[in-house]
Short mmCIF file of C-alpha atoms and ligand atoms in Angstrom, two decimals:
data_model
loop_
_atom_site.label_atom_id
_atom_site.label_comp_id
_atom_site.label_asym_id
_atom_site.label_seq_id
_atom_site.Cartn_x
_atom_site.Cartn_y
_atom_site.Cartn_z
CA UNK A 1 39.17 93.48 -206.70
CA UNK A 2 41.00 96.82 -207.08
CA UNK A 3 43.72 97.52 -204.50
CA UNK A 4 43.82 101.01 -202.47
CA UNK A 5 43.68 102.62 -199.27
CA UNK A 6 40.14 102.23 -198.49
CA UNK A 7 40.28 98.29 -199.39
CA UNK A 8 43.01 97.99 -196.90
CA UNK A 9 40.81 99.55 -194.31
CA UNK A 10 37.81 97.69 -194.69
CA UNK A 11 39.94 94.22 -194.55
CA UNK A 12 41.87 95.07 -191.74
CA UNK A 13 38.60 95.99 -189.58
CA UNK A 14 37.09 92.43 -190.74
CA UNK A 15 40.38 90.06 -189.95
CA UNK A 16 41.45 90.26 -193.55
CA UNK A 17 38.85 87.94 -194.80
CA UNK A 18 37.89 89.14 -198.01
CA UNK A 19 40.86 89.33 -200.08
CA UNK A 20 40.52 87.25 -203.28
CA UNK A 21 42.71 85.21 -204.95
CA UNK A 22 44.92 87.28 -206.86
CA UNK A 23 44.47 85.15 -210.10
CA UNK A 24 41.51 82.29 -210.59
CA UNK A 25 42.66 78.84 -211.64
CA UNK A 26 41.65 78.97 -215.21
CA UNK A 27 41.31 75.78 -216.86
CA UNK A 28 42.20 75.33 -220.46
CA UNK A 29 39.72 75.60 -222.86
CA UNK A 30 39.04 73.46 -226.48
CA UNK A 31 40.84 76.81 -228.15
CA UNK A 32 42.24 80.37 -228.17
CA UNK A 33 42.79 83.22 -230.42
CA UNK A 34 46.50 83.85 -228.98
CA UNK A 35 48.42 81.35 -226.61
CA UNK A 36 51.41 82.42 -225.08
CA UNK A 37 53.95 79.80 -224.05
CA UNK A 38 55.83 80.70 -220.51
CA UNK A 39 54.30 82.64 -217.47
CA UNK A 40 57.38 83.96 -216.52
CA UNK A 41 57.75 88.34 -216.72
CA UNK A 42 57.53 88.38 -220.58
CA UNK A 43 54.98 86.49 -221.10
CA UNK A 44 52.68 87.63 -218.85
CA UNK A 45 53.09 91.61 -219.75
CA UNK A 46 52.91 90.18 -223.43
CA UNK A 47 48.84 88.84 -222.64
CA UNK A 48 48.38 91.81 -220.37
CA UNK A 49 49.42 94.47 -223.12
CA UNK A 50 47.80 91.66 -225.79
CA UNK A 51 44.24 92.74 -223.80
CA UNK A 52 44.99 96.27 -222.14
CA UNK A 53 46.65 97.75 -225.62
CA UNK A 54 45.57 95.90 -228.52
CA UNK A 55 42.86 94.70 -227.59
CA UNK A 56 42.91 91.32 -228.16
CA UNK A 57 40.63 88.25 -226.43
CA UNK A 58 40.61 85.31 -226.06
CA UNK A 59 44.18 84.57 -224.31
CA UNK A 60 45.73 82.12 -222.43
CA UNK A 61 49.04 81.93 -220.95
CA UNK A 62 50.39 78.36 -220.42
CA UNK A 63 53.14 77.82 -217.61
CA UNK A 64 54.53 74.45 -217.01
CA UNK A 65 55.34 75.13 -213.49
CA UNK A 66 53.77 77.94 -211.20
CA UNK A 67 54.11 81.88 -211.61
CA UNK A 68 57.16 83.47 -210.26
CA UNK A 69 59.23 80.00 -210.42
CA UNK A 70 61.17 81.00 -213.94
CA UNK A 71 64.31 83.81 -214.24
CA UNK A 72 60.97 86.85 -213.46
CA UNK A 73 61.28 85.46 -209.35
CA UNK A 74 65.25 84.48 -209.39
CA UNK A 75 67.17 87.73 -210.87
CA UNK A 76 68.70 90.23 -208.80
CA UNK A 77 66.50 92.65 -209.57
CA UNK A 78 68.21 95.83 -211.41
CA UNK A 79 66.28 98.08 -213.63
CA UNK A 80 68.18 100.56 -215.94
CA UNK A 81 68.56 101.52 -219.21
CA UNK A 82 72.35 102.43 -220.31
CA UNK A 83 73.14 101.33 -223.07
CA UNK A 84 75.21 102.63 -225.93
CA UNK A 85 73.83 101.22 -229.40
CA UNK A 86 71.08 102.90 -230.62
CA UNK A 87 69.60 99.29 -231.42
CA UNK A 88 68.89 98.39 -227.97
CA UNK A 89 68.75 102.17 -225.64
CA UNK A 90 65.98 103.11 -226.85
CA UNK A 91 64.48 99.89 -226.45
CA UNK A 92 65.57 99.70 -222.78
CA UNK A 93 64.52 103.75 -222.40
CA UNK A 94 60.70 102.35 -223.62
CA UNK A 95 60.87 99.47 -220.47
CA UNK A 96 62.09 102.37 -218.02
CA UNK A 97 59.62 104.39 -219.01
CA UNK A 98 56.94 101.80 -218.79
CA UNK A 99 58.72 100.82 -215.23
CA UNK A 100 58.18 104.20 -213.98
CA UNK A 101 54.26 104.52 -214.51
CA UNK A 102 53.66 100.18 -213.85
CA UNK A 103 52.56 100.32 -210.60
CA UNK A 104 49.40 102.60 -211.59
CA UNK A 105 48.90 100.60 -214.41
CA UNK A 106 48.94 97.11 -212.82
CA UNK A 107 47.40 98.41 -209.53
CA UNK A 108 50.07 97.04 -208.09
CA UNK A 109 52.86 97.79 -205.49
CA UNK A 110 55.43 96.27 -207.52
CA UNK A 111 58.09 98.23 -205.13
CA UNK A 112 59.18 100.31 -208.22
CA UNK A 113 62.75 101.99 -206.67
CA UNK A 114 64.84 104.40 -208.62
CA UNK A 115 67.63 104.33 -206.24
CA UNK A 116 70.21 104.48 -208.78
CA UNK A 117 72.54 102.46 -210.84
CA UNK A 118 76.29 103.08 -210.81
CA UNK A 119 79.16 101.67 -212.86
CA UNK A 120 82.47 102.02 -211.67
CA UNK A 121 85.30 102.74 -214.06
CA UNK A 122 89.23 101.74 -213.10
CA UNK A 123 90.67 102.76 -216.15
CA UNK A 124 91.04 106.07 -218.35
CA UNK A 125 89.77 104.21 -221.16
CA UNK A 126 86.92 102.86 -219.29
CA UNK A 127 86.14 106.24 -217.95
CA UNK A 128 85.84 107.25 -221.79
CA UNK A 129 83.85 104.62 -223.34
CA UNK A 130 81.77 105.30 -220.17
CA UNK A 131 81.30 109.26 -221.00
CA UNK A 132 80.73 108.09 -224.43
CA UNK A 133 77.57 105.66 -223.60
CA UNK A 134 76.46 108.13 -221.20
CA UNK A 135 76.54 110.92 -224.47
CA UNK A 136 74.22 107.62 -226.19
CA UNK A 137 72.15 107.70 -223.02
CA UNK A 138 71.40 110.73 -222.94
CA UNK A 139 71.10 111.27 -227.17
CA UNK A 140 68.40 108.37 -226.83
CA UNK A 141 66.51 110.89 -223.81
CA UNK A 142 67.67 108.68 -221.41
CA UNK A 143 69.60 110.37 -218.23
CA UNK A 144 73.11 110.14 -217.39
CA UNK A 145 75.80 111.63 -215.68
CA UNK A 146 79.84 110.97 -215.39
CA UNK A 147 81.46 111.51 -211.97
CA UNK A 148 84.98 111.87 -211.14
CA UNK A 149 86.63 109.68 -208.03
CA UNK A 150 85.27 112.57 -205.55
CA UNK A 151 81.42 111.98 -207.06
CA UNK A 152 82.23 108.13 -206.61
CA UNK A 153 83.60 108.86 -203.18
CA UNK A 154 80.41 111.62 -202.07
CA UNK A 155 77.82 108.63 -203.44
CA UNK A 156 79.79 105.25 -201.94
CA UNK A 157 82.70 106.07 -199.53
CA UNK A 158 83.19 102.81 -198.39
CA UNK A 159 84.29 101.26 -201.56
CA UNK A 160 88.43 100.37 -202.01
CA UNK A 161 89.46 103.74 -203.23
CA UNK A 162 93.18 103.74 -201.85
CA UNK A 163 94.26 100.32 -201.57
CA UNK A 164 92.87 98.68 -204.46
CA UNK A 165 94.70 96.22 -206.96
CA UNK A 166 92.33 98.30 -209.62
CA UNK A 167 91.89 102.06 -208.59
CA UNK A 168 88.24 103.98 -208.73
CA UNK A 169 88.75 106.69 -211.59
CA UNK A 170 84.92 107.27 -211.58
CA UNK A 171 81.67 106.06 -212.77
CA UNK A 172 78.83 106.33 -214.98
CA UNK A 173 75.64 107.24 -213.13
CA UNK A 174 72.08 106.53 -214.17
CA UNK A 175 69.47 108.26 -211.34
CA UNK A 176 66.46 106.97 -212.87
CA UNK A 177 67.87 103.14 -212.84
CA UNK A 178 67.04 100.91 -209.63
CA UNK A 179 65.36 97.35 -208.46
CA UNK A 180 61.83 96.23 -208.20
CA UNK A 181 60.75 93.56 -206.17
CA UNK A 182 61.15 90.86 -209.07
CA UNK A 183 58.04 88.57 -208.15
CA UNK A 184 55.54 91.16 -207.52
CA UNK A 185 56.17 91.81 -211.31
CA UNK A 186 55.12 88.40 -212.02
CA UNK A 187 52.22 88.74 -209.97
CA UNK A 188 51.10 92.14 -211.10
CA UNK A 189 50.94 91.54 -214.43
CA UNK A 190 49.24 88.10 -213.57
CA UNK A 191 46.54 89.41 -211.65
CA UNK A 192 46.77 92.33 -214.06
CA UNK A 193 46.45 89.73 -217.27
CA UNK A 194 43.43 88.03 -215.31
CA UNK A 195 41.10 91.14 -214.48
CA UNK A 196 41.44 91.72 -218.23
CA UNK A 197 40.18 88.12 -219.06
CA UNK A 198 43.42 86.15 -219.70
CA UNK A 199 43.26 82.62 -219.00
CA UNK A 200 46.51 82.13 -216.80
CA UNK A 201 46.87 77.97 -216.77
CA UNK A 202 49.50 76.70 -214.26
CA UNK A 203 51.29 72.93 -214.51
CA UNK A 204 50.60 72.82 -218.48
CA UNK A 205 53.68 72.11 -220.43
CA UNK A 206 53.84 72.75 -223.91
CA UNK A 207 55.05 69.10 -225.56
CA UNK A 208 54.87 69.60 -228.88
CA UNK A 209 52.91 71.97 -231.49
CA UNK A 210 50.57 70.99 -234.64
CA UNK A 211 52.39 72.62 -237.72
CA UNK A 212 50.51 71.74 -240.89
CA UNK A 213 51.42 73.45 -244.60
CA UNK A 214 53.98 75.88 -242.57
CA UNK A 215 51.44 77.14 -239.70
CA UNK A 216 51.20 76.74 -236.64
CA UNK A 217 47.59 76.11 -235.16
CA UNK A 218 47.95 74.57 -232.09
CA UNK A 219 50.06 73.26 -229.29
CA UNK A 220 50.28 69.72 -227.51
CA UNK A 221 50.37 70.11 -223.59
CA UNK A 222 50.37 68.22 -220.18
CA UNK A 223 46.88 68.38 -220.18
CA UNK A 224 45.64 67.86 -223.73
CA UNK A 225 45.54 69.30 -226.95
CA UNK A 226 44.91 73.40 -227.39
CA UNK A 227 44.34 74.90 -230.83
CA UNK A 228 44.99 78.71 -231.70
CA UNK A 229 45.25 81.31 -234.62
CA UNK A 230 48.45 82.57 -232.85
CA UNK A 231 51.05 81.61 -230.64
CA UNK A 232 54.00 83.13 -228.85
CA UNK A 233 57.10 81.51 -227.25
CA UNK A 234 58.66 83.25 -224.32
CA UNK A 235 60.36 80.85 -222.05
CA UNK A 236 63.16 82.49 -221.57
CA UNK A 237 66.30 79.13 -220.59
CA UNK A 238 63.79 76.79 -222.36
CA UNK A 239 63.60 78.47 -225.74
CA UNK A 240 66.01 76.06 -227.71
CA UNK A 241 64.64 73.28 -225.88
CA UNK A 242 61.10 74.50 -226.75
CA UNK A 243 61.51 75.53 -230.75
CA UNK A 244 63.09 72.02 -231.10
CA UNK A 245 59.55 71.00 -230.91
CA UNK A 246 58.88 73.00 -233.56
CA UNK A 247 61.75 72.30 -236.11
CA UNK A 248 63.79 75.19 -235.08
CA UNK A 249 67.46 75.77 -234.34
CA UNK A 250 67.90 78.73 -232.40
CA UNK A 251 71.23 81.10 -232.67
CA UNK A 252 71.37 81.19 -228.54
CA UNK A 253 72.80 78.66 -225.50
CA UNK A 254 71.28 78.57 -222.10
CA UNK A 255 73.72 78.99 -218.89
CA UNK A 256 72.94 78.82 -215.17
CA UNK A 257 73.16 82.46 -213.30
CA UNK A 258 73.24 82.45 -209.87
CA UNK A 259 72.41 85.07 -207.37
CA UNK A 260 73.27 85.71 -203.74
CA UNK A 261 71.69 87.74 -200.76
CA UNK A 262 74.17 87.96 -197.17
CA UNK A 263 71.95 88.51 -193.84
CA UNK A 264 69.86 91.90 -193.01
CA UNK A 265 72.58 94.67 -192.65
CA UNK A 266 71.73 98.77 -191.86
CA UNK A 267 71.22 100.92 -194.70
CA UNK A 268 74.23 101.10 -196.32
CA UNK A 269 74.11 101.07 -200.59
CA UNK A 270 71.83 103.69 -202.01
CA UNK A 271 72.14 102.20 -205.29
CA UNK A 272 73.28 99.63 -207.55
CA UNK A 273 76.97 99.45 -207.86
CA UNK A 274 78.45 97.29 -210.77
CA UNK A 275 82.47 96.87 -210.29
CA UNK A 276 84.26 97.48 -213.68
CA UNK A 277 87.23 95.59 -213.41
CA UNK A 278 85.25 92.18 -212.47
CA UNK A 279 82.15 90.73 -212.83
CA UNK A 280 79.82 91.91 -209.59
CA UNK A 281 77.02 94.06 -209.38
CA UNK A 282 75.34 94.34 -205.89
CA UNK A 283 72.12 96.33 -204.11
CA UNK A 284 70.81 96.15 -200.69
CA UNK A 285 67.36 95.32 -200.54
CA UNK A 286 64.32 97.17 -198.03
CA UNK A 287 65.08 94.36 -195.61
CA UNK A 288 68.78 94.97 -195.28
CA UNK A 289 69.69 91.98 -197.40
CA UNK A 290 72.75 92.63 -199.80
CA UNK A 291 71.69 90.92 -203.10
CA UNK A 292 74.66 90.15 -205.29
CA UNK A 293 75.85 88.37 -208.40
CA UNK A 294 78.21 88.17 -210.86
CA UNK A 295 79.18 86.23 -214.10
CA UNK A 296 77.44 83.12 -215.39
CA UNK A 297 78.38 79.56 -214.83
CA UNK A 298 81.01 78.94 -217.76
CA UNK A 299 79.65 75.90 -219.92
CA UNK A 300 75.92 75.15 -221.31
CA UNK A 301 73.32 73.37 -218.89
CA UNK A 302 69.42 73.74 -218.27
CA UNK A 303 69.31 73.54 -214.07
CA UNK A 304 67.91 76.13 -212.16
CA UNK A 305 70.79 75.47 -209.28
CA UNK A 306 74.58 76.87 -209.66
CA UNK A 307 77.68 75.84 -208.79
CA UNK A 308 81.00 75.89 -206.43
CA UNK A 309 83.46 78.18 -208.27
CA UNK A 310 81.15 80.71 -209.45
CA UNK A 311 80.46 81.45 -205.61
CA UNK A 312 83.86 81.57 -204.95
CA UNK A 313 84.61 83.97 -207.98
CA UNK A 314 82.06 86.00 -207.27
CA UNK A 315 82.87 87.18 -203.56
CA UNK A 316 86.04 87.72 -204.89
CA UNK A 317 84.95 90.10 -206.72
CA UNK A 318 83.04 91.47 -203.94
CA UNK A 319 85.74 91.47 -201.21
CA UNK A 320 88.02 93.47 -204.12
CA UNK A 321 85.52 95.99 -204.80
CA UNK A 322 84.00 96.82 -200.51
CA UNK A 323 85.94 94.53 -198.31
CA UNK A 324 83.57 95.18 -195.67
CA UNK A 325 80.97 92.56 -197.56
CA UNK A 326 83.70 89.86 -196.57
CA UNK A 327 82.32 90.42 -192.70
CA UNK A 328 78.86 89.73 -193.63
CA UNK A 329 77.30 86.26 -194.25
CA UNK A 330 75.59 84.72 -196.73
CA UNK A 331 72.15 84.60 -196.45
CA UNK A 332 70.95 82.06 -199.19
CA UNK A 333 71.80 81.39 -202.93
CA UNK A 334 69.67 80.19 -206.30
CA UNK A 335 70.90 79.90 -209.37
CA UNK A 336 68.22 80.56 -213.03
CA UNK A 337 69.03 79.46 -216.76
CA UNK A 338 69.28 82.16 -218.72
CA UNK A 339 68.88 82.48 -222.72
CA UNK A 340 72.09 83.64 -223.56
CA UNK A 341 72.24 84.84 -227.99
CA UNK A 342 75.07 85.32 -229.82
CA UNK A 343 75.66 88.80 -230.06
CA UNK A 344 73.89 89.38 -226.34
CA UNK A 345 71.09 91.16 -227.59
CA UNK A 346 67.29 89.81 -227.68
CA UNK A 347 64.87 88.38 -230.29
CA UNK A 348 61.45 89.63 -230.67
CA UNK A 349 60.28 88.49 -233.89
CA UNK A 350 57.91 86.03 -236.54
CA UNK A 351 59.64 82.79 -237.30
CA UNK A 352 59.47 81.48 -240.46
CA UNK A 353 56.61 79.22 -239.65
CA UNK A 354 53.12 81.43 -239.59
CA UNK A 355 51.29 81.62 -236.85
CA UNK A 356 54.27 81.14 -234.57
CA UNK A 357 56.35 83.92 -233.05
CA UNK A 358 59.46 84.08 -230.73
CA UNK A 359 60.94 86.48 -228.22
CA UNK A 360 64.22 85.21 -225.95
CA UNK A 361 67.73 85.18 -226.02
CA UNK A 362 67.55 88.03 -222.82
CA UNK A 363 71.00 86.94 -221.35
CA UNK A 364 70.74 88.00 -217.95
CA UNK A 365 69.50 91.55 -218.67
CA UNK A 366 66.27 90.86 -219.14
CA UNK A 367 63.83 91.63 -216.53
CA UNK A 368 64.47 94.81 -216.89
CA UNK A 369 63.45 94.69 -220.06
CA UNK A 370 60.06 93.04 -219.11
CA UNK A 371 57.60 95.58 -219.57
CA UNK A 372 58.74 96.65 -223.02
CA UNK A 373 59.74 93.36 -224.04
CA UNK A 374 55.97 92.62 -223.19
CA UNK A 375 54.45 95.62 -225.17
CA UNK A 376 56.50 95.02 -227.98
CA UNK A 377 55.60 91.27 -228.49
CA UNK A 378 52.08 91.89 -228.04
CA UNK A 379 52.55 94.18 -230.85
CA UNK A 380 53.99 92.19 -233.48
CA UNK A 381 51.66 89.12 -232.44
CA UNK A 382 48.40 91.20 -232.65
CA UNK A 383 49.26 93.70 -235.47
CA UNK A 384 51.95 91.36 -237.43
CA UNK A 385 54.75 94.68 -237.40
CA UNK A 386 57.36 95.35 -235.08
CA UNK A 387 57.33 98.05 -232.76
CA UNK A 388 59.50 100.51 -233.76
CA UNK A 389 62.28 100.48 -230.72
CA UNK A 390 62.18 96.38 -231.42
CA UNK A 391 62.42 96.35 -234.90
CA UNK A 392 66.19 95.39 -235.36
CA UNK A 393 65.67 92.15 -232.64
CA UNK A 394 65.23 89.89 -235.69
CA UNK A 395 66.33 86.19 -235.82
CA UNK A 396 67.80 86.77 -239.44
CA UNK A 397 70.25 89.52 -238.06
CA UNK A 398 73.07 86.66 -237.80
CA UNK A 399 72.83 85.35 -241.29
CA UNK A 400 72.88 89.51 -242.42
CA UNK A 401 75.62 90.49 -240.86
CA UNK A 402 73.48 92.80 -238.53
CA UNK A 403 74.77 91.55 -234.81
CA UNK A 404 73.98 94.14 -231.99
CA UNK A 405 76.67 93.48 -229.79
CA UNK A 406 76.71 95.46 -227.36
CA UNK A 407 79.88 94.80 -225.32
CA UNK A 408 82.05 93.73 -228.67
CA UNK A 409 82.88 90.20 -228.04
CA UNK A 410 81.68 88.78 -231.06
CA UNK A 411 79.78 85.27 -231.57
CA UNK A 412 80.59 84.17 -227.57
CA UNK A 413 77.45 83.75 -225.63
CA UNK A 414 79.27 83.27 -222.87
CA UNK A 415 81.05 86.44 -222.83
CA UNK A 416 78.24 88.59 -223.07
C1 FAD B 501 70.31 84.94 -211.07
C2 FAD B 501 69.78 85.87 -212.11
C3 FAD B 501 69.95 87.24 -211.98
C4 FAD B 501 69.46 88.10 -212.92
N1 FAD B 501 69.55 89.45 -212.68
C5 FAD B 501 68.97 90.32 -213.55
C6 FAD B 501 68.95 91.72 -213.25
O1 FAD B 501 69.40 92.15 -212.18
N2 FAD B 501 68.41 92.57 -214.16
C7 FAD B 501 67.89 92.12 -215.33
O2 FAD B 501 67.46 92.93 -216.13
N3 FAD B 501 67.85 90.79 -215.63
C8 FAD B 501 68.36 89.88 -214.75
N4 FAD B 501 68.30 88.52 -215.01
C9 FAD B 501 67.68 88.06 -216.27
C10 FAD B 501 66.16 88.01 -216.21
O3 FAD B 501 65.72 87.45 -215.01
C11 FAD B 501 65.63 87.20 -217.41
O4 FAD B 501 66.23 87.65 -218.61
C12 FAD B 501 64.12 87.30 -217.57
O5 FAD B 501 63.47 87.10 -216.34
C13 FAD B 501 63.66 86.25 -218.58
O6 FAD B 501 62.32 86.39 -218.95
P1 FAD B 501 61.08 85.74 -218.15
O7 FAD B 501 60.83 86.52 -216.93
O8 FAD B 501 59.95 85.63 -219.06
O9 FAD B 501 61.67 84.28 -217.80
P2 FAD B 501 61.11 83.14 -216.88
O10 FAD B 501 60.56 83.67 -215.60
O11 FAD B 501 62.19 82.10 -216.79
O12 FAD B 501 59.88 82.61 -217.73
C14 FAD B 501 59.90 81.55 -218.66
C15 FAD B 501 58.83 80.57 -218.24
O13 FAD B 501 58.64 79.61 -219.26
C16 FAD B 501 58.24 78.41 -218.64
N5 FAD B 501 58.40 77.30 -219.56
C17 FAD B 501 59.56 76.73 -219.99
N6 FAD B 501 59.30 75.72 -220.82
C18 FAD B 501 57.94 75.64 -220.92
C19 FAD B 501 57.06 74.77 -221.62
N7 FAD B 501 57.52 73.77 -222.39
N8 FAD B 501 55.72 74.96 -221.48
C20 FAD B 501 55.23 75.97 -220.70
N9 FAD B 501 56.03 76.80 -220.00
C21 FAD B 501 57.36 76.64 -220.12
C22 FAD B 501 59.17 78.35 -217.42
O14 FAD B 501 58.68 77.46 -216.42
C23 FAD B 501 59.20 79.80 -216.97
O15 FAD B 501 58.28 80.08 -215.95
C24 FAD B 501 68.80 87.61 -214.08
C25 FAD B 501 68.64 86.23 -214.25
C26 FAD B 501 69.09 85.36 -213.25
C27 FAD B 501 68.88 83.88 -213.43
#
């Protein structure tokens, strides 16, 4: 059932009866061509692309819990795409790009919102390493644009500008960068995955795959054996946990991220604001909401549920940055487990067993990287090459010396 103006029309004459289920319960079948492990954002626009792109059949995604329930329904929602090395903007240019036209793709009101994304800078040097990513924005075709306190001031003049224990000296601002309603993006590309004949199974854990002579062929689940010439992993917190099934040690920890919305306020933030001299990034979303967040929780765990100081520590941050947040409540909290890699940057790659390939370690930047991360992996699984903004996300780039680390911290997941 395709979704438009005339559809809405007809339904709401006849007492909204017709609608259909935006996905059928597919059951899992004897075998597949390509199974993809993890219905959360990636690897649902992976078997979407897999059929709309490339062409593939035959697919069937396999979540162990139900769609939206991963990091794809919990993150706070920021698109954007400024970054400095070359490795990873014009990877993150490709997702924006893909953002902008997704809605007409999937058919979907994903509630696509370029409202802006703007990262404050308290220092002179900041202010220059800032005009020098925007220069790497902008070389990569991305768009960017350096303001000065008064461009700050013009776009947010409510933040602490005069009495601040870390001044405003200006900020780096992306136009094109914004939020999307984070579940409808696991539901658009579900429904979108399904019309194209993608079998999306619900409560089916992967338990184990069948590796014979060095390939893969098949996976153990919940609810029985499933055999398949190809299989990708994308379960984003669960990947070590996952690929220890398989042999594998993976270069990557997983930490709990939480995120925070405070009660319905007026329209007050046009944009995303990230503070530079903490950890806090915060939007306000169409129902008035303020969603927030800020670093993750410090040591390695697999829950989906946060903890005391990192609430505290964030609305510290907040207060610092707009102390007028400190007169509005909080609304509800979640916390997610993100796959956090050495160097911060992602793997999309083969691993050394055939038939099996991997894409993770998305710290807690990566839904915005779900609609390229999904091209991309369909790529390499159906054509066996990389796509070419993807190509340096390899798994070997530790052992060669080849890190992307993006915010120079070295081998400290934690810190990235
Ligand atoms: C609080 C929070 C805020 C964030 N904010 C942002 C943000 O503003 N911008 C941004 O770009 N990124 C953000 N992120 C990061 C982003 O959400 C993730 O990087 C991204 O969603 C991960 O990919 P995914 O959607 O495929 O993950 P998930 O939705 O977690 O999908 C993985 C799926 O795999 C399933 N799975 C696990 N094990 C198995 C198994 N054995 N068998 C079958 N299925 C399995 C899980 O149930 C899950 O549904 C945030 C993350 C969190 C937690």
């Amino acid at each position: 059932m395709r979704y438009n103006a005339l559809q809405i029309l007809k339904q709401g004459l006849t007492g909204h009866k017709g609608w259909k289920p935006a996905w059928r319960k597919a059951e899992p079948k004897f075998d597949y061509d390509i199974i993809i492990v993890g219905g959360g954002g990636h690897g649902l626009a992976t078997a979407y692309y897999l059929a709309e792109k490339f062409e593939q059949k035959r697919i069937a995604v396999l979540e162990k819990g139900w769609i939206g329930g991963g990091n794809v329904g919990r993150n706070t929602t920021i698109i954007r795409s400024n970054y400095m090395l070359h490795e990873n903007e014009g990877f993150y240019e490709f997702s924006l790009r893909l953002w902008e036209k997704q809605e007409k793709d999937l058919n979907y009101n994903t509630m696509v919102s370029q409202r802006g994304v703007l990262n404050l800078a308290h220092t002179d040097p900041q202010r220059d390493a800032y005009a020098r990513r925007g220069n790497a924005m902008i070389l990569n075709g991305a768009d960017a644009k350096l303001l000065d306190v008064e461009g700050v001031r013009k776009l947010c003049p409510f933040l602490n500008f005069d009495n601040a224990r870390f001044p405003i000296r200006g900020g780096l601002w992306q136009k094109r960068g914004g939020t999307v309603r984070h579940d409808a993006v696991a539901w658009g590309y579900a429904r979108a995955a399904d019309m194209r004949g993608v079998d999306i199974i619900e409560n089916c854990e992967v338990t184990g795959f069948a590796i014979q002579s060095g390939i893969c062929t098949g996976v153990q689940t919940t609810r029985g054996q499933i055999k398949a010439k190809k299989i990708g992993v994308a379960v984003a917190g669960s990947s070590s946990k996952v690929l220890t099934m398989a042999g594998m040690r993976l270069p990557m920890e997983s930490h709990v991220l939480q995120a925070f919305v405070s009660e319905g306020l007026k329209p007050t933030l046009q944009g995303v604001i990230t503070y530079g001299a903490g950890h806090f990034y915060v939007s306000q979303s169409d129902k008035g909401g303020l969603v927030f967040g800020g670093d993750i929780d410090g040591y390695n765990s697999y829950a989906q549920r946060g903890n005391l100081p990192v609430v505290e520590d964030v609305c510290e941050g907040g207060v610092s940055l707009m102390p007028m947040i400190g007169k509005a409540r909080l609304l509800r909290m979640w916390g997610g487990n993100v796959d956090m890699s050495m160097d911060g940057s992602p793997i999309i790659d083969k691993t050394h067993i055939d038939g099996l390939y991997f894409n993770g370690g998305w710290c807690y930047g990566g839904f915005k990287a779900t609609p390229a991360s999904g091209y991309c992996f369909a790529e390499l699984i159906a054509t066996d090459s990389p796509n070419d903004t993807a190509k340096n996300f390899r798994m070997d780039r530790f052992s060669r010396g080849l890190m992307i680390d993006e915010k120079g911290q070295g081998c400290q997941p934690n810190l990235h």
